[in-house]
Amino acid sequence: MALQLLADIASDYQTISLTQLAKRYSYNRNYLSNLFKAEIGQTFSAVLTEQRLMQAHKLLTKTNLPVNTIIEQVGISNRSFFYKKYLAYYHVSPKQSRNQASAIFD
């Protein structure tokens, strides 16, 4: 079950929700949340945010899309949440990631 949930997150990270997955697999939302945490070791929202951050990082370092566009494309609606989580995960700001990537290709 855990591998299927992770695959669902990887393929539909922009719009997926725990409620949708619970409905899809006929589980109670809270039960699925507890099962996910027990099997994966992280909460659903933490794994989803991580997936979104990885996709954002890929777009930041491989495209010239504006940061706001990238944030929307990965399914994050709160800009300050994105910046805070990105910095915590990568230990650099989105701008620094983009600058480091462009320095490599220059």
CSV table of C-alpha atoms in Angstrom, one decimal:
chain,number,residue,atom,x,y,z
A,1,MET,CA,0.0,0.0,0.0
A,2,ALA,CA,2.8,2.4,0.9
A,3,LEU,CA,4.5,2.1,-2.5
A,4,GLN,CA,1.2,2.8,-4.3
A,5,LEU,CA,0.6,5.9,-2.2
A,6,LEU,CA,4.1,7.1,-2.9
A,7,ALA,CA,3.6,6.5,-6.6
A,8,ASP,CA,0.3,8.4,-6.5
A,9,ILE,CA,2.1,11.4,-4.8
A,10,ALA,CA,5.0,11.3,-7.4
A,11,SER,CA,2.6,11.3,-10.3
A,12,ASP,CA,-0.1,13.7,-9.1
A,13,TYR,CA,1.8,15.9,-6.6
A,14,GLN,CA,0.2,19.1,-7.9
A,15,THR,CA,-3.3,18.3,-6.9
A,16,ILE,CA,-3.3,15.1,-4.8
A,17,SER,CA,-4.8,15.2,-1.3
A,18,LEU,CA,-5.1,12.6,1.5
A,19,THR,CA,-8.9,12.9,1.2
A,20,GLN,CA,-8.7,12.0,-2.5
A,21,LEU,CA,-6.5,9.0,-1.8
A,22,ALA,CA,-8.7,7.8,1.1
A,23,LYS,CA,-11.7,7.9,-1.2
A,24,ARG,CA,-9.8,6.2,-4.1
A,25,TYR,CA,-8.7,3.3,-1.9
A,26,SER,CA,-11.9,3.2,0.3
A,27,TYR,CA,-10.2,4.1,3.6
A,28,ASN,CA,-11.1,6.5,6.3
A,29,ARG,CA,-8.9,9.6,5.9
A,30,ASN,CA,-7.6,9.4,9.5
A,31,TYR,CA,-6.9,5.6,9.2
A,32,LEU,CA,-5.0,6.2,5.9
A,33,SER,CA,-3.0,9.0,7.5
A,34,ASN,CA,-2.0,6.8,10.4
A,35,LEU,CA,-1.2,3.9,8.1
A,36,PHE,CA,0.9,6.2,5.9
A,37,LYS,CA,2.9,7.5,8.8
A,38,ALA,CA,3.4,4.0,10.3
A,39,GLU,CA,4.7,2.6,7.0
A,40,ILE,CA,6.6,5.6,5.6
A,41,GLY,CA,7.8,7.2,8.8
A,42,GLN,CA,6.7,10.6,7.8
A,43,THR,CA,3.3,12.3,7.5
A,44,PHE,CA,1.5,12.5,4.2
A,45,SER,CA,1.8,16.3,4.1
A,46,ALA,CA,5.6,16.1,4.7
A,47,VAL,CA,6.1,13.7,1.9
A,48,LEU,CA,3.9,15.7,-0.4
A,49,THR,CA,5.7,18.9,0.4
A,50,GLU,CA,9.0,17.2,-0.2
A,51,GLN,CA,7.9,16.0,-3.6
A,52,ARG,CA,6.7,19.5,-4.5
A,53,LEU,CA,10.0,21.0,-3.3
A,54,MET,CA,12.0,18.6,-5.4
A,55,GLN,CA,9.9,19.4,-8.5
A,56,ALA,CA,10.3,23.1,-7.8
A,57,HIS,CA,14.0,22.7,-7.5
A,58,LYS,CA,14.2,20.9,-10.8
A,59,LEU,CA,12.2,23.7,-12.5
A,60,LEU,CA,14.3,26.4,-10.8
A,61,THR,CA,17.6,24.9,-11.9
A,62,LYS,CA,16.5,23.9,-15.4
A,63,THR,CA,14.2,26.6,-16.6
A,64,ASN,CA,13.9,30.4,-16.4
A,65,LEU,CA,10.3,30.3,-15.2
A,66,PRO,CA,9.4,33.0,-12.6
A,67,VAL,CA,9.4,31.6,-9.1
A,68,ASN,CA,5.7,32.5,-8.7
A,69,THR,CA,4.9,30.4,-11.7
A,70,ILE,CA,6.9,27.5,-10.4
A,71,ILE,CA,5.2,27.7,-7.0
A,72,GLU,CA,1.8,27.5,-8.7
A,73,GLN,CA,2.9,24.7,-11.0
A,74,VAL,CA,4.0,22.4,-8.2
A,75,GLY,CA,0.7,22.9,-6.3
A,76,ILE,CA,1.8,25.2,-3.5
A,77,SER,CA,-0.6,28.1,-2.8
A,78,ASN,CA,1.3,30.0,-0.1
A,79,ARG,CA,4.4,31.8,-1.3
A,80,SER,CA,5.9,32.4,2.2
A,81,PHE,CA,5.3,28.7,3.1
A,82,PHE,CA,7.2,27.7,-0.1
A,83,TYR,CA,10.2,29.9,0.7
A,84,LYS,CA,10.4,28.7,4.3
A,85,LYS,CA,10.2,25.1,3.4
A,86,TYR,CA,12.6,25.4,0.4
A,87,LEU,CA,15.2,27.1,2.6
A,88,ALA,CA,14.8,24.4,5.3
A,89,TYR,CA,15.0,21.5,2.8
A,90,TYR,CA,17.9,22.8,0.5
A,91,HIS,CA,19.6,25.3,2.9
A,92,VAL,CA,19.6,27.9,0.2
A,93,SER,CA,17.0,30.2,-1.2
A,94,PRO,CA,15.3,29.5,-4.5
A,95,LYS,CA,17.3,32.4,-6.0
A,96,GLN,CA,20.5,31.0,-4.7
A,97,SER,CA,19.6,27.6,-6.2
A,98,ARG,CA,19.0,29.2,-9.6
A,99,ASN,CA,22.2,31.2,-9.4
A,100,GLN,CA,24.3,28.1,-8.5
A,101,ALA,CA,22.8,26.2,-11.3
A,102,SER,CA,23.4,28.9,-13.9
A,103,ALA,CA,27.0,29.3,-12.7
A,104,ILE,CA,27.6,25.7,-13.5
A,105,PHE,CA,26.3,26.1,-17.0
A,106,ASP,CA,28.1,29.4,-17.7
